[in-house]
Amino acid sequence: MTASQTAEITGLYRYPIKGLTPEPLPRVSLRTGQTLPADRRYAVENGPSGFDPEQPQWKPKIQFLMLARNERLASLDSRFEDATNRLTIRKDGQIVASGDLGTAAGRAAIEDYFSQNFQPELKGPPKILSGRDHSFSDVARKVISIINLDSVRALETMLGGAAVHPLRFRANLYVKGWPAWSELDLVGQTLAIGQARLQVVKRIKRCPATNVDPDTARRDLEIPAALSSNLGHMDCGIYAEVIADGDIGVGDAVALEEPKLV
């Protein structure tokens, strides 16, 4: 990929509760060393994890309810309100749980729903976890995840023409305009989006969560296997760290910043 090949942001999403509904955003402020605001701020603990909210440390995703093993999460429609910390969960259009995650009573209302409806998948009492500005990311660093839609289209060809919903990848940024798979070669490069700067730090190795259709909650494709058999790896998408503040939004250009000469 050359510096002249820019991409365009077509979708911008956060995931306030790990494993639950993506929330689209028109525009957001990025801050150095941080995720999208409220991205993966909460998680539902699946049995005791040892997580300490006063001294939050990264824990592997197996400690939480997650789509890789708990595809029924995709059948829920959740919405989080920043101003009130209220999480509302709907199923089939009906509210099934609601609570202020900033209060013990509100968390208990959500936990009770999972206790009653997610047996026998639970390894212990479910618990809503959060910790200061901790992010329950799949990796032990604060990152922004990026998916190239041209790679998704190439993956559809690998799958014999099966439609692949981009939200299977639960990315923060969806972009178009880069050649398929070219993003995988950007590790170590810097992306410019307006005043914001993001350094690409890692490819994303895909897990069975991508096999779950976000609309039907059915495990109906074999995406990691298709990547492996066609490309020799299971990577799709990239992680980047914010290294300079800035506002970004849908429609913004994503440019590859050329290294400065010294």
PDB file of C-alpha atoms in Angstrom:
ATOM      1  CA  MET A   1       0.000   0.000   0.000  1.00  0.00           C
ATOM      2  CA  THR A   2       1.279   3.474  -0.855  1.00  0.00           C
ATOM      3  CA  ALA A   3       0.797   6.677   1.100  1.00  0.00           C
ATOM      4  CA  SER A   4      -1.526   7.925  -1.641  1.00  0.00           C
ATOM      5  CA  GLN A   5      -4.057   5.122  -1.038  1.00  0.00           C
ATOM      6  CA  THR A   6      -6.501   6.562   1.457  1.00  0.00           C
ATOM      7  CA  ALA A   7      -9.499   4.853   2.972  1.00  0.00           C
ATOM      8  CA  GLU A   8     -12.816   6.236   4.189  1.00  0.00           C
ATOM      9  CA  ILE A   9     -14.543   5.499   7.491  1.00  0.00           C
ATOM     10  CA  THR A  10     -17.950   3.990   6.673  1.00  0.00           C
ATOM     11  CA  GLY A  11     -18.869   2.848  10.187  1.00  0.00           C
ATOM     12  CA  LEU A  12     -17.877   3.748  13.729  1.00  0.00           C
ATOM     13  CA  TYR A  13     -18.952   1.538  16.658  1.00  0.00           C
ATOM     14  CA  ARG A  14     -18.437   1.077  20.356  1.00  0.00           C
ATOM     15  CA  TYR A  15     -19.323  -1.930  22.527  1.00  0.00           C
ATOM     16  CA  PRO A  16     -20.080  -0.654  26.045  1.00  0.00           C
ATOM     17  CA  ILE A  17     -20.664  -4.173  27.427  1.00  0.00           C
ATOM     18  CA  LYS A  18     -18.363  -6.913  26.192  1.00  0.00           C
ATOM     19  CA  GLY A  19     -20.303  -9.405  24.078  1.00  0.00           C
ATOM     20  CA  LEU A  20     -23.449  -7.295  23.780  1.00  0.00           C
ATOM     21  CA  THR A  21     -24.847  -5.010  21.079  1.00  0.00           C
ATOM     22  CA  PRO A  22     -22.673  -2.721  18.920  1.00  0.00           C
ATOM     23  CA  GLU A  23     -23.652   0.952  19.173  1.00  0.00           C
ATOM     24  CA  PRO A  24     -23.098   3.127  16.074  1.00  0.00           C
ATOM     25  CA  LEU A  25     -21.565   6.566  16.513  1.00  0.00           C
ATOM     26  CA  PRO A  26     -21.521   9.423  13.982  1.00  0.00           C
ATOM     27  CA  ARG A  27     -18.435  11.035  15.509  1.00  0.00           C
ATOM     28  CA  VAL A  28     -16.151  10.544  18.505  1.00  0.00           C
ATOM     29  CA  SER A  29     -13.174  12.146  20.229  1.00  0.00           C
ATOM     30  CA  LEU A  30     -10.057  10.002  20.438  1.00  0.00           C
ATOM     31  CA  ARG A  31      -7.573  10.514  23.257  1.00  0.00           C
ATOM     32  CA  THR A  32      -3.978   9.335  23.392  1.00  0.00           C
ATOM     33  CA  GLY A  33      -3.622   5.896  24.901  1.00  0.00           C
ATOM     34  CA  GLN A  34      -7.383   5.333  25.193  1.00  0.00           C
ATOM     35  CA  THR A  35     -10.086   3.306  23.483  1.00  0.00           C
ATOM     36  CA  LEU A  36     -13.246   4.797  22.026  1.00  0.00           C
ATOM     37  CA  PRO A  37     -15.133   6.352  24.962  1.00  0.00           C
ATOM     38  CA  ALA A  38     -16.924   3.592  26.953  1.00  0.00           C
ATOM     39  CA  ASP A  39     -15.752   0.828  24.620  1.00  0.00           C
ATOM     40  CA  ARG A  40     -15.771  -2.473  26.546  1.00  0.00           C
ATOM     41  CA  ARG A  41     -16.240  -0.525  29.789  1.00  0.00           C
ATOM     42  CA  TYR A  42     -18.224  -3.398  31.306  1.00  0.00           C
ATOM     43  CA  ALA A  43     -18.135  -7.177  31.095  1.00  0.00           C
ATOM     44  CA  VAL A  44     -20.305  -9.965  32.505  1.00  0.00           C
ATOM     45  CA  GLU A  45     -18.080 -12.204  34.610  1.00  0.00           C
ATOM     46  CA  ASN A  46     -18.776 -15.895  34.041  1.00  0.00           C
ATOM     47  CA  GLY A  47     -17.627 -17.399  37.323  1.00  0.00           C
ATOM     48  CA  PRO A  48     -14.950 -15.969  39.650  1.00  0.00           C
ATOM     49  CA  SER A  49     -12.143 -14.316  37.659  1.00  0.00           C
ATOM     50  CA  GLY A  50     -10.155 -12.578  40.389  1.00  0.00           C
ATOM     51  CA  PHE A  51     -10.737  -9.200  38.734  1.00  0.00           C
ATOM     52  CA  ASP A  52     -10.105  -6.326  41.180  1.00  0.00           C
ATOM     53  CA  PRO A  53     -11.965  -3.128  40.191  1.00  0.00           C
ATOM     54  CA  GLU A  54      -9.608  -1.058  42.361  1.00  0.00           C
ATOM     55  CA  GLN A  55      -6.529  -2.453  40.625  1.00  0.00           C
ATOM     56  CA  PRO A  56      -7.888  -3.594  37.256  1.00  0.00           C
ATOM     57  CA  GLN A  57      -5.741  -5.998  35.297  1.00  0.00           C
ATOM     58  CA  TRP A  58      -6.376  -7.637  31.941  1.00  0.00           C
ATOM     59  CA  LYS A  59      -8.125 -11.002  32.025  1.00  0.00           C
ATOM     60  CA  PRO A  60      -8.606 -13.427  29.117  1.00  0.00           C
ATOM     61  CA  LYS A  61     -12.029 -13.312  27.470  1.00  0.00           C
ATOM     62  CA  ILE A  62     -12.821 -16.858  28.596  1.00  0.00           C
ATOM     63  CA  GLN A  63     -13.526 -15.313  32.035  1.00  0.00           C
ATOM     64  CA  PHE A  64     -16.564 -13.468  30.643  1.00  0.00           C
ATOM     65  CA  LEU A  65     -19.734 -14.138  28.708  1.00  0.00           C
ATOM     66  CA  MET A  66     -18.662 -13.805  25.075  1.00  0.00           C
ATOM     67  CA  LEU A  67     -19.875 -14.583  21.582  1.00  0.00           C
ATOM     68  CA  ALA A  68     -17.123 -17.124  20.940  1.00  0.00           C
ATOM     69  CA  ARG A  69     -18.914 -19.495  23.343  1.00  0.00           C
ATOM     70  CA  ASN A  70     -22.226 -17.802  24.153  1.00  0.00           C
ATOM     71  CA  GLU A  71     -23.771 -17.023  20.771  1.00  0.00           C
ATOM     72  CA  ARG A  72     -27.175 -16.372  22.374  1.00  0.00           C
ATOM     73  CA  LEU A  73     -25.815 -12.970  23.393  1.00  0.00           C
ATOM     74  CA  ALA A  74     -26.346 -11.876  19.787  1.00  0.00           C
ATOM     75  CA  SER A  75     -30.119 -12.368  20.176  1.00  0.00           C
ATOM     76  CA  LEU A  76     -30.206  -9.564  22.758  1.00  0.00           C
ATOM     77  CA  ASP A  77     -30.586  -5.890  21.852  1.00  0.00           C
ATOM     78  CA  SER A  78     -28.822  -3.768  24.460  1.00  0.00           C
ATOM     79  CA  ARG A  79     -28.477  -0.004  24.799  1.00  0.00           C
ATOM     80  CA  PHE A  80     -26.244   1.886  27.233  1.00  0.00           C
ATOM     81  CA  GLU A  81     -26.917   5.511  28.237  1.00  0.00           C
ATOM     82  CA  ASP A  82     -23.780   7.410  29.216  1.00  0.00           C
ATOM     83  CA  ALA A  83     -25.593  10.118  31.181  1.00  0.00           C
ATOM     84  CA  THR A  84     -27.374   7.658  33.488  1.00  0.00           C
ATOM     85  CA  ASN A  85     -25.176   4.526  33.259  1.00  0.00           C
ATOM     86  CA  ARG A  86     -28.379   2.651  32.452  1.00  0.00           C
ATOM     87  CA  LEU A  87     -28.238  -0.560  30.471  1.00  0.00           C
ATOM     88  CA  THR A  88     -31.477  -1.726  28.883  1.00  0.00           C
ATOM     89  CA  ILE A  89     -31.709  -5.192  27.331  1.00  0.00           C
ATOM     90  CA  ARG A  90     -34.470  -6.206  24.942  1.00  0.00           C
ATOM     91  CA  LYS A  91     -35.288  -9.571  23.443  1.00  0.00           C
ATOM     92  CA  ASP A  92     -37.765  -9.900  20.592  1.00  0.00           C
ATOM     93  CA  GLY A  93     -38.614  -6.226  21.076  1.00  0.00           C
ATOM     94  CA  GLN A  94     -39.530  -6.556  24.760  1.00  0.00           C
ATOM     95  CA  ILE A  95     -37.507  -5.144  27.665  1.00  0.00           C
ATOM     96  CA  VAL A  96     -36.192  -8.082  29.691  1.00  0.00           C
ATOM     97  CA  ALA A  97     -33.764  -6.246  31.989  1.00  0.00           C
ATOM     98  CA  SER A  98     -32.794  -2.686  32.850  1.00  0.00           C
ATOM     99  CA  GLY A  99     -30.564  -1.155  35.484  1.00  0.00           C
ATOM    100  CA  ASP A 100     -28.137   1.620  36.402  1.00  0.00           C
ATOM    101  CA  LEU A 101     -24.730  -0.059  36.233  1.00  0.00           C
ATOM    102  CA  GLY A 102     -23.408   2.548  38.633  1.00  0.00           C
ATOM    103  CA  THR A 103     -25.518   1.116  41.474  1.00  0.00           C
ATOM    104  CA  ALA A 104     -25.575  -2.270  43.185  1.00  0.00           C
ATOM    105  CA  ALA A 105     -29.325  -2.581  42.597  1.00  0.00           C
ATOM    106  CA  GLY A 106     -28.980  -1.798  38.904  1.00  0.00           C
ATOM    107  CA  ARG A 107     -26.181  -4.297  38.417  1.00  0.00           C
ATOM    108  CA  ALA A 108     -28.186  -6.912  40.329  1.00  0.00           C
ATOM    109  CA  ALA A 109     -31.124  -6.455  37.936  1.00  0.00           C
ATOM    110  CA  ILE A 110     -28.901  -7.258  34.961  1.00  0.00           C
ATOM    111  CA  GLU A 111     -27.124 -10.097  36.754  1.00  0.00           C
ATOM    112  CA  ASP A 112     -30.450 -11.655  37.688  1.00  0.00           C
ATOM    113  CA  TYR A 113     -31.474 -11.791  34.030  1.00  0.00           C
ATOM    114  CA  PHE A 114     -28.319 -13.679  33.059  1.00  0.00           C
ATOM    115  CA  SER A 115     -28.637 -15.967  36.093  1.00  0.00           C
ATOM    116  CA  GLN A 116     -32.110 -17.010  35.005  1.00  0.00           C
ATOM    117  CA  ASN A 117     -31.531 -17.200  31.259  1.00  0.00           C
ATOM    118  CA  PHE A 118     -27.977 -18.368  30.603  1.00  0.00           C
ATOM    119  CA  GLN A 119     -27.891 -21.753  32.282  1.00  0.00           C
ATOM    120  CA  PRO A 120     -26.086 -24.115  31.808  1.00  0.00           C
ATOM    121  CA  GLU A 121     -23.448 -21.851  30.257  1.00  0.00           C
ATOM    122  CA  LEU A 122     -22.637 -20.181  33.579  1.00  0.00           C
ATOM    123  CA  LYS A 123     -19.626 -21.324  35.585  1.00  0.00           C
ATOM    124  CA  GLY A 124     -20.775 -19.341  38.622  1.00  0.00           C
ATOM    125  CA  PRO A 125     -22.945 -16.351  39.502  1.00  0.00           C
ATOM    126  CA  PRO A 126     -22.709 -13.748  36.700  1.00  0.00           C
ATOM    127  CA  LYS A 127     -21.356 -10.403  37.841  1.00  0.00           C
ATOM    128  CA  ILE A 128     -21.174  -7.009  36.109  1.00  0.00           C
ATOM    129  CA  LEU A 129     -17.559  -5.848  36.214  1.00  0.00           C
ATOM    130  CA  SER A 130     -15.969  -2.454  35.604  1.00  0.00           C
ATOM    131  CA  GLY A 131     -12.839  -0.753  36.832  1.00  0.00           C
ATOM    132  CA  ARG A 132     -12.102   2.942  36.472  1.00  0.00           C
ATOM    133  CA  ASP A 133     -11.092   3.468  32.833  1.00  0.00           C
ATOM    134  CA  HIS A 134     -10.299  -0.211  32.260  1.00  0.00           C
ATOM    135  CA  SER A 135     -11.306  -1.731  28.925  1.00  0.00           C
ATOM    136  CA  PHE A 136     -12.247  -5.416  28.691  1.00  0.00           C
ATOM    137  CA  SER A 137     -10.507  -5.809  25.369  1.00  0.00           C
ATOM    138  CA  ASP A 138      -9.413  -9.140  23.934  1.00  0.00           C
ATOM    139  CA  VAL A 139      -5.830  -7.862  24.143  1.00  0.00           C
ATOM    140  CA  ALA A 140      -3.916  -6.439  27.078  1.00  0.00           C
ATOM    141  CA  ARG A 141      -3.628  -2.907  25.736  1.00  0.00           C
ATOM    142  CA  LYS A 142      -6.009  -0.100  24.868  1.00  0.00           C
ATOM    143  CA  VAL A 143      -6.628  -0.313  21.161  1.00  0.00           C
ATOM    144  CA  ILE A 144      -8.920   0.691  18.316  1.00  0.00           C
ATOM    145  CA  SER A 145      -9.897  -2.180  16.013  1.00  0.00           C
ATOM    146  CA  ILE A 146     -10.148  -1.602  12.272  1.00  0.00           C
ATOM    147  CA  ILE A 147     -11.752  -3.766   9.560  1.00  0.00           C
ATOM    148  CA  ASN A 148     -11.174  -3.273   5.837  1.00  0.00           C
ATOM    149  CA  LEU A 149     -14.461  -3.900   4.032  1.00  0.00           C
ATOM    150  CA  ASP A 150     -12.635  -4.954   0.871  1.00  0.00           C
ATOM    151  CA  SER A 151     -11.120  -7.811   2.874  1.00  0.00           C
ATOM    152  CA  VAL A 152     -14.625  -8.789   4.023  1.00  0.00           C
ATOM    153  CA  ARG A 153     -15.735  -8.913   0.375  1.00  0.00           C
ATOM    154  CA  ALA A 154     -12.718 -11.110  -0.463  1.00  0.00           C
ATOM    155  CA  LEU A 155     -13.650 -13.385   2.422  1.00  0.00           C
ATOM    156  CA  GLU A 156     -17.140 -13.781   0.963  1.00  0.00           C
ATOM    157  CA  THR A 157     -15.539 -15.140  -2.201  1.00  0.00           C
ATOM    158  CA  MET A 158     -13.527 -17.622  -0.105  1.00  0.00           C
ATOM    159  CA  LEU A 159     -16.811 -18.757   1.452  1.00  0.00           C
ATOM    160  CA  GLY A 160     -18.396 -19.476  -1.928  1.00  0.00           C
ATOM    161  CA  GLY A 161     -20.323 -16.211  -2.101  1.00  0.00           C
ATOM    162  CA  ALA A 162     -21.911 -16.389   1.358  1.00  0.00           C
ATOM    163  CA  ALA A 163     -22.802 -12.952   2.706  1.00  0.00           C
ATOM    164  CA  VAL A 164     -20.587 -11.885   5.618  1.00  0.00           C
ATOM    165  CA  HIS A 165     -22.083  -9.235   7.909  1.00  0.00           C
ATOM    166  CA  PRO A 166     -19.209  -6.857   8.782  1.00  0.00           C
ATOM    167  CA  LEU A 167     -20.408  -6.629  12.392  1.00  0.00           C
ATOM    168  CA  ARG A 168     -19.328 -10.245  12.871  1.00  0.00           C
ATOM    169  CA  PHE A 169     -15.891  -8.707  13.452  1.00  0.00           C
ATOM    170  CA  ARG A 170     -17.061  -6.272  16.163  1.00  0.00           C
ATOM    171  CA  ALA A 171     -14.651  -3.575  15.009  1.00  0.00           C
ATOM    172  CA  ASN A 172     -14.536   0.059  16.078  1.00  0.00           C
ATOM    173  CA  LEU A 173     -13.767   1.411  12.612  1.00  0.00           C
ATOM    174  CA  TYR A 174     -14.945   0.010   9.291  1.00  0.00           C
ATOM    175  CA  VAL A 175     -13.167   1.438   6.264  1.00  0.00           C
ATOM    176  CA  LYS A 176     -13.314   1.127   2.489  1.00  0.00           C
ATOM    177  CA  GLY A 177     -10.763   2.003  -0.179  1.00  0.00           C
ATOM    178  CA  TRP A 178      -7.788  -0.171   0.746  1.00  0.00           C
ATOM    179  CA  PRO A 179      -7.004  -3.247  -1.381  1.00  0.00           C
ATOM    180  CA  ALA A 180      -8.125  -6.487   0.231  1.00  0.00           C
ATOM    181  CA  TRP A 181      -5.732  -7.700   2.952  1.00  0.00           C
ATOM    182  CA  SER A 182      -3.333  -4.751   2.469  1.00  0.00           C
ATOM    183  CA  GLU A 183      -4.125  -3.579   6.022  1.00  0.00           C
ATOM    184  CA  LEU A 184      -2.297  -6.624   7.389  1.00  0.00           C
ATOM    185  CA  ASP A 185       0.979  -5.089   6.198  1.00  0.00           C
ATOM    186  CA  LEU A 186       0.436  -1.834   8.105  1.00  0.00           C
ATOM    187  CA  VAL A 187       1.800  -3.017  11.459  1.00  0.00           C
ATOM    188  CA  GLY A 188       4.229  -0.337  12.648  1.00  0.00           C
ATOM    189  CA  GLN A 189       2.725   2.326  10.371  1.00  0.00           C
ATOM    190  CA  THR A 190       0.882   5.486  11.437  1.00  0.00           C
ATOM    191  CA  LEU A 191      -2.638   6.353  10.259  1.00  0.00           C
ATOM    192  CA  ALA A 192      -3.799   9.971  10.039  1.00  0.00           C
ATOM    193  CA  ILE A 193      -7.485  10.814  10.509  1.00  0.00           C
ATOM    194  CA  GLY A 194      -7.793  14.585  10.710  1.00  0.00           C
ATOM    195  CA  GLN A 195      -5.682  15.619  13.709  1.00  0.00           C
ATOM    196  CA  ALA A 196      -5.799  12.135  15.231  1.00  0.00           C
ATOM    197  CA  ARG A 197      -2.933   9.702  14.769  1.00  0.00           C
ATOM    198  CA  LEU A 198      -3.147   5.936  15.275  1.00  0.00           C
ATOM    199  CA  GLN A 199      -0.193   3.573  15.244  1.00  0.00           C
ATOM    200  CA  VAL A 200      -0.963   0.079  13.968  1.00  0.00           C
ATOM    201  CA  VAL A 201       0.360  -2.381  16.552  1.00  0.00           C
ATOM    202  CA  LYS A 202      -1.016  -5.823  15.761  1.00  0.00           C
ATOM    203  CA  ARG A 203      -3.025  -7.967  13.366  1.00  0.00           C
ATOM    204  CA  ILE A 204      -6.258  -9.406  14.733  1.00  0.00           C
ATOM    205  CA  LYS A 205      -6.383 -13.187  14.892  1.00  0.00           C
ATOM    206  CA  ARG A 206     -10.002 -14.215  14.487  1.00  0.00           C
ATOM    207  CA  CYS A 207     -11.798 -16.549  16.881  1.00  0.00           C
ATOM    208  CA  PRO A 208     -15.094 -18.507  16.607  1.00  0.00           C
ATOM    209  CA  ALA A 209     -17.071 -15.379  17.597  1.00  0.00           C
ATOM    210  CA  THR A 210     -16.973 -14.401  13.904  1.00  0.00           C
ATOM    211  CA  ASN A 211     -18.915 -17.558  13.036  1.00  0.00           C
ATOM    212  CA  VAL A 212     -22.006 -16.087  14.755  1.00  0.00           C
ATOM    213  CA  ASP A 213     -24.447 -14.095  12.631  1.00  0.00           C
ATOM    214  CA  PRO A 214     -25.136 -10.844  14.555  1.00  0.00           C
ATOM    215  CA  ASP A 215     -28.724 -10.726  13.259  1.00  0.00           C
ATOM    216  CA  THR A 216     -29.839 -14.317  13.816  1.00  0.00           C
ATOM    217  CA  ALA A 217     -27.465 -15.397  16.633  1.00  0.00           C
ATOM    218  CA  ARG A 218     -26.832 -18.564  14.626  1.00  0.00           C
ATOM    219  CA  ARG A 219     -23.365 -20.085  14.267  1.00  0.00           C
ATOM    220  CA  ASP A 220     -23.598 -20.482  10.506  1.00  0.00           C
ATOM    221  CA  LEU A 221     -20.144 -19.866   8.976  1.00  0.00           C
ATOM    222  CA  GLU A 222     -16.572 -21.094   9.518  1.00  0.00           C
ATOM    223  CA  ILE A 223     -14.612 -17.876   9.125  1.00  0.00           C
ATOM    224  CA  PRO A 224     -11.326 -18.711  10.954  1.00  0.00           C
ATOM    225  CA  ALA A 225     -11.164 -21.991   9.047  1.00  0.00           C
ATOM    226  CA  ALA A 226     -11.737 -20.210   5.714  1.00  0.00           C
ATOM    227  CA  LEU A 227      -8.991 -17.702   6.492  1.00  0.00           C
ATOM    228  CA  SER A 228      -6.599 -20.465   7.471  1.00  0.00           C
ATOM    229  CA  SER A 229      -7.229 -22.625   4.408  1.00  0.00           C
ATOM    230  CA  ASN A 230      -7.028 -19.726   1.952  1.00  0.00           C
ATOM    231  CA  LEU A 231      -4.403 -17.453   3.504  1.00  0.00           C
ATOM    232  CA  GLY A 232      -2.447 -19.701   5.828  1.00  0.00           C
ATOM    233  CA  HIS A 233      -3.408 -17.635   8.876  1.00  0.00           C
ATOM    234  CA  MET A 234      -6.542 -16.497  10.703  1.00  0.00           C
ATOM    235  CA  ASP A 235      -5.872 -12.746  10.649  1.00  0.00           C
ATOM    236  CA  CYS A 236      -8.521 -10.245   9.564  1.00  0.00           C
ATOM    237  CA  GLY A 237      -8.300  -6.638  10.713  1.00  0.00           C
ATOM    238  CA  ILE A 238      -5.777  -4.632  12.707  1.00  0.00           C
ATOM    239  CA  TYR A 239      -5.405  -3.063  16.134  1.00  0.00           C
ATOM    240  CA  ALA A 240      -4.100   0.486  16.478  1.00  0.00           C
ATOM    241  CA  GLU A 241      -3.199   2.669  19.454  1.00  0.00           C
ATOM    242  CA  VAL A 242      -4.111   6.356  19.571  1.00  0.00           C
ATOM    243  CA  ILE A 243      -0.891   8.379  19.702  1.00  0.00           C
ATOM    244  CA  ALA A 244      -2.349  11.858  19.050  1.00  0.00           C
ATOM    245  CA  ASP A 245      -5.732  13.302  20.053  1.00  0.00           C
ATOM    246  CA  GLY A 246      -8.397  14.160  17.516  1.00  0.00           C
ATOM    247  CA  ASP A 247     -12.040  13.904  16.525  1.00  0.00           C
ATOM    248  CA  ILE A 248     -13.003  11.318  13.910  1.00  0.00           C
ATOM    249  CA  GLY A 249     -16.287  10.488  12.223  1.00  0.00           C
ATOM    250  CA  VAL A 250     -18.060   8.584   9.484  1.00  0.00           C
ATOM    251  CA  GLY A 251     -16.931   9.877   6.096  1.00  0.00           C
ATOM    252  CA  ASP A 252     -13.467  10.914   7.274  1.00  0.00           C
ATOM    253  CA  ALA A 253     -10.406   9.959   5.257  1.00  0.00           C
ATOM    254  CA  VAL A 254      -7.826   7.557   6.698  1.00  0.00           C
ATOM    255  CA  ALA A 255      -4.384   8.277   5.288  1.00  0.00           C
ATOM    256  CA  LEU A 256      -1.079   6.481   5.695  1.00  0.00           C
ATOM    257  CA  GLU A 257       1.350   8.978   7.175  1.00  0.00           C
ATOM    258  CA  GLU A 258       4.785   8.865   5.608  1.00  0.00           C
ATOM    259  CA  PRO A 259       7.740   8.722   8.057  1.00  0.00           C
ATOM    260  CA  LYS A 260       9.376  12.083   8.605  1.00  0.00           C
ATOM    261  CA  LEU A 261      12.884  12.456   7.229  1.00  0.00           C
ATOM    262  CA  VAL A 262      15.564  13.154   9.832  1.00  0.00           C
TER     263      VAL A 262
END
